[in-house]
Short mmCIF file of C-alpha atoms in Angstrom, two decimals:
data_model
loop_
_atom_site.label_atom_id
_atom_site.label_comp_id
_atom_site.label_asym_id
_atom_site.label_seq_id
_atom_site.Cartn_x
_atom_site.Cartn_y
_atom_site.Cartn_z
CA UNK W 1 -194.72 -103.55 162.12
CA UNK W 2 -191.32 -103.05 161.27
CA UNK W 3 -190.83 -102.97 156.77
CA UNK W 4 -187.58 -103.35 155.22
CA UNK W 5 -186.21 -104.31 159.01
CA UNK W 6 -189.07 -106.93 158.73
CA UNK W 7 -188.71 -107.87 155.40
CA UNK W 8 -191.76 -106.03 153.41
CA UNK W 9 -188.49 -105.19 150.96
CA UNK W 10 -186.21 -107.52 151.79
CA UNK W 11 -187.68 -110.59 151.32
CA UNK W 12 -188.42 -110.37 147.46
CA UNK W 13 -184.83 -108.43 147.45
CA UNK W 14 -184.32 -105.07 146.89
CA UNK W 15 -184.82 -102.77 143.83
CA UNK W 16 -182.25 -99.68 143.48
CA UNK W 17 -182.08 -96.90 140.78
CA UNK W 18 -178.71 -96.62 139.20
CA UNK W 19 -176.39 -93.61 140.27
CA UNK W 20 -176.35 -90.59 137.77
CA UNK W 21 -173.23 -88.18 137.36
CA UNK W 22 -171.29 -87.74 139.74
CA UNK W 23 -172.45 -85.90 142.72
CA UNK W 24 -171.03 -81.86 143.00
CA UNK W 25 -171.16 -81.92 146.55
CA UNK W 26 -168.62 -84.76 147.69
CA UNK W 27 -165.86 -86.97 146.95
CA UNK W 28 -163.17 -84.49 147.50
CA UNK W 29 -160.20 -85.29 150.04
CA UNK W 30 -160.79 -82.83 152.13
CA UNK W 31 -162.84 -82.95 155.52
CA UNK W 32 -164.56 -80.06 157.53
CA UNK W 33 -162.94 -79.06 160.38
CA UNK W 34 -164.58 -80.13 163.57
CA UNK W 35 -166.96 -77.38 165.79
CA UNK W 36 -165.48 -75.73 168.53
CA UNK W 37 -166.70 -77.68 172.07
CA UNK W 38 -169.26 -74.98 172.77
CA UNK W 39 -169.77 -74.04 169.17
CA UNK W 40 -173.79 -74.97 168.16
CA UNK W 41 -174.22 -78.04 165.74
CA UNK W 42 -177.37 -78.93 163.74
CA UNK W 43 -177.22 -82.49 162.88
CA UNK W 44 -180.23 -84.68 160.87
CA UNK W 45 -180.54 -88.51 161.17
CA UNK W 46 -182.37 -90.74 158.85
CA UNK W 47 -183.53 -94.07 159.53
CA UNK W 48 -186.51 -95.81 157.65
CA UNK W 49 -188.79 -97.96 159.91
CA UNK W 50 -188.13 -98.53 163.55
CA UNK W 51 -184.14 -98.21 164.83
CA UNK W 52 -185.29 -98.00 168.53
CA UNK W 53 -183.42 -94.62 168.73
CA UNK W 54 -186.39 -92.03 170.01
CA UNK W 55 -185.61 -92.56 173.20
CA UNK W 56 -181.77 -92.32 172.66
CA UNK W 57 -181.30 -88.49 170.61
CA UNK W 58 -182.47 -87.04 173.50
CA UNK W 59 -180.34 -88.51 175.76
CA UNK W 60 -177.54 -87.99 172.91
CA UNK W 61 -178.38 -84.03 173.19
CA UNK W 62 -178.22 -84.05 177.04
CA UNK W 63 -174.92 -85.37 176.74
CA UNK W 64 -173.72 -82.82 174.23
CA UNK W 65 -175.47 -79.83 174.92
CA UNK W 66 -174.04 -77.70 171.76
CA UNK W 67 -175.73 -80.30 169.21
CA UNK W 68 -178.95 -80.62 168.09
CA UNK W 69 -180.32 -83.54 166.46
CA UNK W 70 -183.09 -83.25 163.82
CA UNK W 71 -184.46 -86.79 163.34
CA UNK W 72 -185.83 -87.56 159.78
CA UNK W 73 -187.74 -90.92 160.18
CA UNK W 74 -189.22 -93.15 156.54
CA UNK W 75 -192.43 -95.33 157.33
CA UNK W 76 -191.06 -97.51 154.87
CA UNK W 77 -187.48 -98.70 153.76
CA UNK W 78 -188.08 -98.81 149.72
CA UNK W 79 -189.04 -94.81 149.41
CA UNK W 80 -186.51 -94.01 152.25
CA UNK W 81 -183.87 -95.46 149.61
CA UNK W 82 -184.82 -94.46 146.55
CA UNK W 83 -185.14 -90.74 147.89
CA UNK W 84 -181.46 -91.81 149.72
CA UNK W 85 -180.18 -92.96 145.73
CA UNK W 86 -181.82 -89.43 144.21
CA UNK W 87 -179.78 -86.99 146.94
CA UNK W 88 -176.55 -89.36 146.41
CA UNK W 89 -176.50 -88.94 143.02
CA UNK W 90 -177.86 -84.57 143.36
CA UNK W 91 -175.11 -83.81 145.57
CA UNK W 92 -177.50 -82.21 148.46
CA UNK W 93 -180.05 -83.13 150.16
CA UNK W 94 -178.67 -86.08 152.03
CA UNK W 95 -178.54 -86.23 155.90
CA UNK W 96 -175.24 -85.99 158.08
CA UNK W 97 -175.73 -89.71 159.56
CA UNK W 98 -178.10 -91.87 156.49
CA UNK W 99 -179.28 -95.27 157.89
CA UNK W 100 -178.87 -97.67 154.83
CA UNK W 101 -180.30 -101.49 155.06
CA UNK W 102 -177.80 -104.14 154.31
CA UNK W 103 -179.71 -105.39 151.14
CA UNK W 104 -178.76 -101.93 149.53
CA UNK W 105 -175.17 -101.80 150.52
CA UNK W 106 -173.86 -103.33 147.12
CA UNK W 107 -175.28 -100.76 145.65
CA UNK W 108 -173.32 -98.09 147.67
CA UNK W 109 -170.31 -99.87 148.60
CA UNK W 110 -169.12 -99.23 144.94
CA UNK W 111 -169.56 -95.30 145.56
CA UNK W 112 -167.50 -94.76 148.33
CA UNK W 113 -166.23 -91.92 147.34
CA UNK W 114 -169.94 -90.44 148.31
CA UNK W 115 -169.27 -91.48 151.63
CA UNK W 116 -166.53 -90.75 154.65
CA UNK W 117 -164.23 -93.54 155.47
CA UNK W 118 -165.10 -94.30 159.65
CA UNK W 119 -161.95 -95.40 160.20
CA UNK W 120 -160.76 -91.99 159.76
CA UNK W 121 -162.83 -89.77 160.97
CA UNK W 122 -164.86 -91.55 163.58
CA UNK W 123 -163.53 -91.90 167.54
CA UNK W 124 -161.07 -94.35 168.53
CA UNK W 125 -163.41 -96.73 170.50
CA UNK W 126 -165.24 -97.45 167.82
CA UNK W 127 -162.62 -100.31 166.90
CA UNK W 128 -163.67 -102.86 164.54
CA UNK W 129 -163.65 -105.47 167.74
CA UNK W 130 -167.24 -103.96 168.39
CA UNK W 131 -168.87 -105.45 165.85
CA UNK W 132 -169.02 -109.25 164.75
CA UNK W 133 -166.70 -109.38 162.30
CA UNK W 134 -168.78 -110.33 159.09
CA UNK W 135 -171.15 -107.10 160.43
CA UNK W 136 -168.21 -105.22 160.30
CA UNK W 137 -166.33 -106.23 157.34
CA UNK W 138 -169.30 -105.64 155.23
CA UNK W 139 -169.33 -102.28 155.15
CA UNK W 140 -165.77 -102.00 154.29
CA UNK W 141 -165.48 -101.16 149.73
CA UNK W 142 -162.89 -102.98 147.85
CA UNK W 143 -160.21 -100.79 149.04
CA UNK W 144 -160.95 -100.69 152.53
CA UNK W 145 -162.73 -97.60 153.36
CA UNK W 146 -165.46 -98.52 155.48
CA UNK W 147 -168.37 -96.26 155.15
CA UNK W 148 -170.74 -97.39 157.64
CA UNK W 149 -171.29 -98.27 161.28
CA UNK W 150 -173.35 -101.74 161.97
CA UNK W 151 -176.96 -101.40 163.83
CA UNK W 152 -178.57 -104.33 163.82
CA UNK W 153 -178.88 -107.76 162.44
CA UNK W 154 -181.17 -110.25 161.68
CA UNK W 155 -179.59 -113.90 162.77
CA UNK W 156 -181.32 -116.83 161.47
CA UNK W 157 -183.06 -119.70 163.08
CA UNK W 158 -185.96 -122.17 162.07
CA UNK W 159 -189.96 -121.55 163.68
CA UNK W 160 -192.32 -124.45 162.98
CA UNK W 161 -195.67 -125.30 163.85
CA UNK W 162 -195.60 -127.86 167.03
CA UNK W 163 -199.14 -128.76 166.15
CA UNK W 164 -199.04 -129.77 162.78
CA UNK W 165 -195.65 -131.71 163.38
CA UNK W 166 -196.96 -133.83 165.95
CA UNK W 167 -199.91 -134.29 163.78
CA UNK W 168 -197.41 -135.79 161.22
CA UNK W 169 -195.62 -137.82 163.82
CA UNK W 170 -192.70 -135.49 164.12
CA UNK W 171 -190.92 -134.33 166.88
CA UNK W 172 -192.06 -131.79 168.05
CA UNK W 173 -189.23 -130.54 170.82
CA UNK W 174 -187.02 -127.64 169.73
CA UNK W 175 -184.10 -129.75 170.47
CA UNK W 176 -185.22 -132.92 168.89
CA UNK W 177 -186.39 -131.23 165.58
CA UNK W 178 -182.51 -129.87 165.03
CA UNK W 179 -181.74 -133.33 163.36
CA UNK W 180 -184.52 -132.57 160.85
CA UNK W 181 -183.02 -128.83 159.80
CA UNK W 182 -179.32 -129.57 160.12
CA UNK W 183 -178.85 -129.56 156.34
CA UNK W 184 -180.90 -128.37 153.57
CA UNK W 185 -180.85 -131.67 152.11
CA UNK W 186 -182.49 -132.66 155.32
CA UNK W 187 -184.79 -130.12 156.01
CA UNK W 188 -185.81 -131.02 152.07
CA UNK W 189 -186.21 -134.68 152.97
CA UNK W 190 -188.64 -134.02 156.20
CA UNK W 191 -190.65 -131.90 154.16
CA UNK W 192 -191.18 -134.75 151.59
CA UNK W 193 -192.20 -137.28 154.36
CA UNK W 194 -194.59 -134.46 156.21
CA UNK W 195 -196.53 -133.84 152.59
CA UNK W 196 -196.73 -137.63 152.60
CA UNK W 197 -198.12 -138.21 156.15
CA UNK W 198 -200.27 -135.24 155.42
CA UNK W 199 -201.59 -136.14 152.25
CA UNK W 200 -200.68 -133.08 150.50
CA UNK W 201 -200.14 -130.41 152.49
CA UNK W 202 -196.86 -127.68 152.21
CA UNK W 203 -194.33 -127.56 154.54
CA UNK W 204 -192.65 -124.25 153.81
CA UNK W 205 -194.43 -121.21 152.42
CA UNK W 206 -192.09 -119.84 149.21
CA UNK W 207 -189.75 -121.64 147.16
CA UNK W 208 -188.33 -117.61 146.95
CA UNK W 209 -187.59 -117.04 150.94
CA UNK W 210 -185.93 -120.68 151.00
CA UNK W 211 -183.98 -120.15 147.58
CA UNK W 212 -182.87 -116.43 148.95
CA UNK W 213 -181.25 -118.29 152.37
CA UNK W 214 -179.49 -120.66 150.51
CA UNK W 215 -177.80 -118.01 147.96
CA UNK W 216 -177.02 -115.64 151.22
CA UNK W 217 -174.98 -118.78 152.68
CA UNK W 218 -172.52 -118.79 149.65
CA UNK W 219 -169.29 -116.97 149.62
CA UNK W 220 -170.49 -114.97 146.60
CA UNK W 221 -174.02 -114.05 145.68
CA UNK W 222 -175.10 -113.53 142.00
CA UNK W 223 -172.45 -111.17 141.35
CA UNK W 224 -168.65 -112.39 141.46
CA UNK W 225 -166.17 -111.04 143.50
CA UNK W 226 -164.72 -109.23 140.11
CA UNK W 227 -168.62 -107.47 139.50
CA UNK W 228 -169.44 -109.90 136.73
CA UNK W 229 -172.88 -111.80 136.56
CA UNK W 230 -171.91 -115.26 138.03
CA UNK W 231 -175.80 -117.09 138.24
CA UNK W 232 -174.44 -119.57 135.53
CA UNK W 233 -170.94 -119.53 136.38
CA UNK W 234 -171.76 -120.58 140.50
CA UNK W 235 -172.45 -123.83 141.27
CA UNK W 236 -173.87 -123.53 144.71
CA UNK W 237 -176.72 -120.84 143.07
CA UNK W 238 -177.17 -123.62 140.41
CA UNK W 239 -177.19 -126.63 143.77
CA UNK W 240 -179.87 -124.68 145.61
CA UNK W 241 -181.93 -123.81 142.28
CA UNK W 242 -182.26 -127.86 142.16
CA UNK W 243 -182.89 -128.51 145.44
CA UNK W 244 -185.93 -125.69 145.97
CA UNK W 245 -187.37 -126.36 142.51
CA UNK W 246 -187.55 -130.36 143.51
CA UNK W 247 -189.35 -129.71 146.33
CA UNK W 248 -191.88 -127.56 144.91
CA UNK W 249 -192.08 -130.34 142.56
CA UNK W 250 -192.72 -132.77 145.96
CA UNK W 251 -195.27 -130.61 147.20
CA UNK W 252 -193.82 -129.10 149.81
CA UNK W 253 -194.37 -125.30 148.64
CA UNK W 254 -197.48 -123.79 149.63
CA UNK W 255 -196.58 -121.37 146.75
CA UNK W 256 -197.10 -117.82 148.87
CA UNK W 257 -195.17 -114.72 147.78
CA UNK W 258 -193.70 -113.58 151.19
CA UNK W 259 -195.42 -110.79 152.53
CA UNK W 260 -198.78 -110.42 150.35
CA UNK W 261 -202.03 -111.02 151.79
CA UNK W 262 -202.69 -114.58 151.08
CA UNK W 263 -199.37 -115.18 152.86
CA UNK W 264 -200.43 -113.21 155.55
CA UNK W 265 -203.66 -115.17 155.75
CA UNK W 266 -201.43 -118.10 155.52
CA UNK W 267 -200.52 -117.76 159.03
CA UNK W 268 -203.84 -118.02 160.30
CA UNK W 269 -204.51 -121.22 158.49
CA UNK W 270 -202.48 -123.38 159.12
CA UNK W 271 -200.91 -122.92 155.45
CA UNK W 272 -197.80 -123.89 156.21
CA UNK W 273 -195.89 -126.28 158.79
CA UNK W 274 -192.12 -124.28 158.87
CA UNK W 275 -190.66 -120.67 158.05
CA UNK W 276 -187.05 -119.51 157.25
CA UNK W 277 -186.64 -117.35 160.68
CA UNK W 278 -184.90 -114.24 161.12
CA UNK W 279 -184.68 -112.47 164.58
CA UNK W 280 -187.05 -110.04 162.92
CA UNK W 281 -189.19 -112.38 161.90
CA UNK W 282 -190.89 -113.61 165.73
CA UNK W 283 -192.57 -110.26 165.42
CA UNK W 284 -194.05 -110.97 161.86
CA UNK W 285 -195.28 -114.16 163.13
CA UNK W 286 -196.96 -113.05 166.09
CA UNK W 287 -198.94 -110.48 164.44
CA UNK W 288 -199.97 -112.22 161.71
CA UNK W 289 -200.71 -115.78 163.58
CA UNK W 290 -202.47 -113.70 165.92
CA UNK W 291 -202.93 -114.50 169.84
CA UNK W 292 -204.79 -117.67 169.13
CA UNK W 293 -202.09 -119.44 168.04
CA UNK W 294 -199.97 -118.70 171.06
CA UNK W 295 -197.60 -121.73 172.09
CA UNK W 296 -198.23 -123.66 168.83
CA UNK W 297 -195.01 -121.93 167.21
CA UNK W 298 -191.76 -123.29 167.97
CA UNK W 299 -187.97 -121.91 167.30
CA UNK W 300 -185.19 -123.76 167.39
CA UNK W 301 -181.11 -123.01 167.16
CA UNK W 302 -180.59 -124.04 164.13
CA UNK W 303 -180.76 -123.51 160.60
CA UNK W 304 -180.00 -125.88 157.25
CA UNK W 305 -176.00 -125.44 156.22
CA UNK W 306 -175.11 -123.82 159.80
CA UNK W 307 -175.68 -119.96 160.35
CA UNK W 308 -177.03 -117.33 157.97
CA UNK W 309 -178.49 -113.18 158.51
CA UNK W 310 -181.23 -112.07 157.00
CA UNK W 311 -181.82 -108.60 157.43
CA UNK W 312 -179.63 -105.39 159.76
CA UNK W 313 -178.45 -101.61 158.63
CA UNK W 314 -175.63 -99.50 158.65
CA UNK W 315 -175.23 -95.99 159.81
CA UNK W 316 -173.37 -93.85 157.10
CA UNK W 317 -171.65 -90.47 157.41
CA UNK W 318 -172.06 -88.83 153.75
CA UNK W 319 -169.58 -86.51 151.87
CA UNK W 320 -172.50 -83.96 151.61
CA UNK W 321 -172.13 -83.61 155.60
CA UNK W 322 -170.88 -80.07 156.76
CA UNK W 323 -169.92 -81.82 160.34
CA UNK W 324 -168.42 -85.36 159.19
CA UNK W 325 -166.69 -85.61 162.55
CA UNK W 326 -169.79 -84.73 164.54
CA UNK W 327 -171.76 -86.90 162.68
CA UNK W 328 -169.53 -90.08 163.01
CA UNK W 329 -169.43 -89.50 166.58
CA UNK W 330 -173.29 -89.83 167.01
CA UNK W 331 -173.36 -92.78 164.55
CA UNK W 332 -170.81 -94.35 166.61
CA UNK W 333 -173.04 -93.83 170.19
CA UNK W 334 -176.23 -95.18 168.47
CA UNK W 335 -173.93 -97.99 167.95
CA UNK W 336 -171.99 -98.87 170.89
CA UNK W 337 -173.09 -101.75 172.88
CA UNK W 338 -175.27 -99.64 175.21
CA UNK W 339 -177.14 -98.30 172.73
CA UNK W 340 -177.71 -101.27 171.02
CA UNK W 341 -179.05 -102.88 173.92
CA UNK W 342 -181.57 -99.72 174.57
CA UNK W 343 -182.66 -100.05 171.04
CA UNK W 344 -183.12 -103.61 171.45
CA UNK W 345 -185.30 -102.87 174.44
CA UNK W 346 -187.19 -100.61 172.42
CA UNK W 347 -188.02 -102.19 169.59
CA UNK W 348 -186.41 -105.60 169.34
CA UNK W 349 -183.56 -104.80 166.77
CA UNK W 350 -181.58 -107.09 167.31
CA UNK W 351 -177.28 -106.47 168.08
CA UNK W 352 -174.30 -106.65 166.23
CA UNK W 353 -171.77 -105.65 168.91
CA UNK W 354 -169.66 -108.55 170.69
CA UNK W 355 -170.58 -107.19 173.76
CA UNK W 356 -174.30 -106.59 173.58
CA UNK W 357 -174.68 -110.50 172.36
CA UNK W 358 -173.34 -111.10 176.29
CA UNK W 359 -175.42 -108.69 178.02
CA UNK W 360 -177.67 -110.11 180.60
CA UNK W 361 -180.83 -107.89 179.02
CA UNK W 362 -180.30 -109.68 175.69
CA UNK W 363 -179.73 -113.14 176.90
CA UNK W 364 -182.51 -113.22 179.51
CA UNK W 365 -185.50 -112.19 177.01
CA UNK W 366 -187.62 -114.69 176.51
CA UNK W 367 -190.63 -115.16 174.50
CA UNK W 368 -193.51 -116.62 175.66
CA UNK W 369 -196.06 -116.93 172.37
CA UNK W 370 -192.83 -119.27 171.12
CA UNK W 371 -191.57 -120.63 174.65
CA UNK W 372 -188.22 -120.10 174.17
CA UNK W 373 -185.33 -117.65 175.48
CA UNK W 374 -184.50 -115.85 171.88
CA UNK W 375 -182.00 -113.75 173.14
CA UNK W 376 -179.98 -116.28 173.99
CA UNK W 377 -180.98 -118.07 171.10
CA UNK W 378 -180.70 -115.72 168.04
CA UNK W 379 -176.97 -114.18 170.17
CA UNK W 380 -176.04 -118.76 169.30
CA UNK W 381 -177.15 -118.00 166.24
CA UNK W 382 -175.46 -114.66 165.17
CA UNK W 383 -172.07 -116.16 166.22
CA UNK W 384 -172.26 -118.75 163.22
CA UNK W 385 -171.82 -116.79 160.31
CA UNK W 386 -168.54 -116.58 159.39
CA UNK W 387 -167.88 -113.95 156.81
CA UNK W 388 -169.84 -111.44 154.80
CA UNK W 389 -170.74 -112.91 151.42
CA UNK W 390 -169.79 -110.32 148.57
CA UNK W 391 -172.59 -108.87 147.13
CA UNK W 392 -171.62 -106.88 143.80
CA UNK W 393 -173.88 -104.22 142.28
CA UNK W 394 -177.26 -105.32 140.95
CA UNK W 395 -177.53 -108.02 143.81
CA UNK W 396 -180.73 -107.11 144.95
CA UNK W 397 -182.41 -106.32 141.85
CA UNK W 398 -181.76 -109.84 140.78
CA UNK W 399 -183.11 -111.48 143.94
CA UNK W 400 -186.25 -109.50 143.41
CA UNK W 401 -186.65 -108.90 139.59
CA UNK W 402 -185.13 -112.45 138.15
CA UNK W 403 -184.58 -115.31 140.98
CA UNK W 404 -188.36 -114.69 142.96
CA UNK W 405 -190.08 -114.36 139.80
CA UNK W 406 -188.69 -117.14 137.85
CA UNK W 407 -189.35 -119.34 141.32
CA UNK W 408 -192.62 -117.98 141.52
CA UNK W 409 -193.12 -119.08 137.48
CA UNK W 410 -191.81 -122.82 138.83
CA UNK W 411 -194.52 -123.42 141.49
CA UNK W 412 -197.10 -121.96 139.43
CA UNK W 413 -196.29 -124.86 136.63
CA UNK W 414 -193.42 -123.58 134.70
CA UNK W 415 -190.81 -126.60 134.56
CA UNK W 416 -187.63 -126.45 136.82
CA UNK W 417 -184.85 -126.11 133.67
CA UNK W 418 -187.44 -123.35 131.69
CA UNK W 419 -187.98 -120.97 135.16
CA UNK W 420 -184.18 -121.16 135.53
CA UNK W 421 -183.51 -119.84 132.13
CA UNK W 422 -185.93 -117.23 133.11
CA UNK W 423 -183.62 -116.08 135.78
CA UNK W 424 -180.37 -116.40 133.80
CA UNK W 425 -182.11 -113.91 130.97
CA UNK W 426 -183.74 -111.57 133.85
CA UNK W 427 -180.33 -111.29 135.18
CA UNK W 428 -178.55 -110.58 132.26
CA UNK W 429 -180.57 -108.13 131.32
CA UNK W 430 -180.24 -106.01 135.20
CA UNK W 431 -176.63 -106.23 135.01
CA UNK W 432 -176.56 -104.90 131.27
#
């Protein structure tokens, strides 16, 4: 089971260690000189979890028979990026091509200067047509340097139990449910008539995952565009802080923190009726459902305000790299639409390239445990977001250390107005 990539990290947001001085190793202006065609390179890779990309350095090295790739692969994606923080901020110790997860790129972006701008030392296909542009454009720091290379991403749709809905009365057809999640408002309202016709029982599982989709939909997160706190100042955090705390308030939260082992347990009974659904997340569900409740999850294409990603990484060339050019030449095969596709073979991450998104392999995988063709499906839904939304500094430490607790607080009892001054003083405090 894939962590971060899955959302062990993600989901409650992401906690990152402040940059010390600054590093002694990069940030100059001047780049390496590239190796010699037949000249040896040593080159190390770090990724955290599973990239799909065993299978693909070998073939990289048969392909390039002077360089030699040294593959240093995390278990998990929270020590992978604190150790990834610690070797920024040292100077050494980093790799020549670091992975980084998207829900820790605010907290990079602002140190560019750490990093190699792509667009000037990487090859000349890899053109910023690759990528879907708010995968691409997300990388890219205030000025324009862009400073990493997009893997995957995590497009998201809606799962639900077909069981339990018809059990309400609801439709239970993937196509006749999209009425019910076309808006939040909506989705809100269907969950307030299933706890009715079920007498009580939830029909999401955490007022956190739900509040955390909304915010990602908005141009700007909790941090404003100028690096400023912005929780009180934004009216669409404020909008969806009302809307998830109201249904809690209905009944409709079955009050899980995502990813412990009641929610977990959750899956197996029957704790919940619907589930925010990344591409990533099929996988989650599966395992944790377990084989005997094949065919009684659903997904559908479509998701409550239009199109939203939840999850995806970056492949980074750092200034501490003795072969920049080297490096941003591998980063830029592990990305190309070929390699994507392998990778998605391999271990289901899903693409960011234009092209992949049309490639027969992707669009022809299908699913049975959920009966549908995801491929397809998820490629739909990856082509509705329209543009990055600007995550400053501290971004992730608020999701996690202010907005899930204070949301948590709320369905445990806490009145809506009280938990939401919890947040507001939580956040105030991280971005200090």
């Amino acid at each position: 089971m894939r962590t971060i990539r899955n959302g062990l990290v993600l989901a409650l947001g992401i906690t990152m260690t402040a940059l010390g001085a600054t590093a002694c190793g990069g940030g100059g202006d001047e780049t390496p000189a590239a190796a010699g065609p037949n000249e040896h390179v040593d080159l190390t890779l770090a990724t955290f979890t599973e990239f799909g990309y065993e299978a693909l350095i070998p073939e990289y090295e048969r392909l390039h028979p002077n360089i030699k790739i040294t593959h240093r692969k995390t278990g998990q994606g929270g020590p992978y990026h604190q150790d990834l923080i610690t070797k920024l901020a040292a100077g050494s110790g980093l790799a020549d091509v670091a992975a980084v997860e998207e829900g820790h790129l605010s907290d990079v972006l602002d140190k560019g200067s750490k990093f190699n701008d792509l667009t000037k030392i990487g090859p000349a296909d890899a053109s910023p047509d690759r990528w879907l542009g708010w995968k691409y454009d997300a990388a890219k720091t205030k000025d324009g340097k862009l400073i990493g290379y997009g893997t995957d991403i995590g497009p998201l749709a809606m799962c639900y139990r077909k069981d339990m809905f018809q059990a309400a009365g609801l439709p239970t057809d993937p196509e006749q449910v999209k009425p019910l999640f076309a808006t939040w408002d909506s989705y809100f309202a269907a969950g307030a008539d299933y706890v009715a016709k079920t007498k009580g029982k939830a029909w999401f599982d955490s007022a956190a995952q739900n509040f955390n989709a909304m915010v990602n939909q908005l141009p700007q997160g909790y941090i404003g565009s100028d690096d400023k706190l912005a929780v009180e100042s934004n009216q669409g955090i404020k909008d969806a802080w009302t809307k998830v705390t109201d249904a809690v308030a209905k009944g409709e939260s079955a009050k899980l923190t995502a990813f412990s082992p009641e929610w977990e347990a959750g899956f197996k009974q029957n704790a919940f009726a619907t589930k925010v659904c990344p591409a990533w997340m099929l996988g989650v569900i599966k395992e944790q459902a377990g084989p005997e409740n094949a065919g009684k999850w659903a997904v559908t294409a479509a998701f409550p305000g239009g199109g939203g990603n939840w999850g995806g990484s970056y492949l980074t060339v750092p200034t501490q790299s003795k072969h920049p050019k080297e490096a941003a030449e591998l980063a830029a095969w592990l990305t190309a639409p070929e390699q994507q596709i392998k990778a998605f073979q391999a271990k289901g991450t899903f693409p960011s390239q234009v092209k992949a998104l049309t490639d027969p392999a992707l669009l022809s995988k299908t699913d049975d445990y959920f009966g549908a063709k995801v491929g397809e499906l998820f490629a739909e839904q990856a082509k509705k977001v329209q543009k990055p939304q600007y995550k400053g500094p501290g971004d992730g430490q608020i999701q996690e250390n202010a907005s899930s607790p204070a949301l948590k607080a709320v369905e445990q009892g806490k009145p809506a107005a009280d938990g939401w001054q919890q947040m507001v003083d939580a956040a105030k405090k991280i971005t200090r």
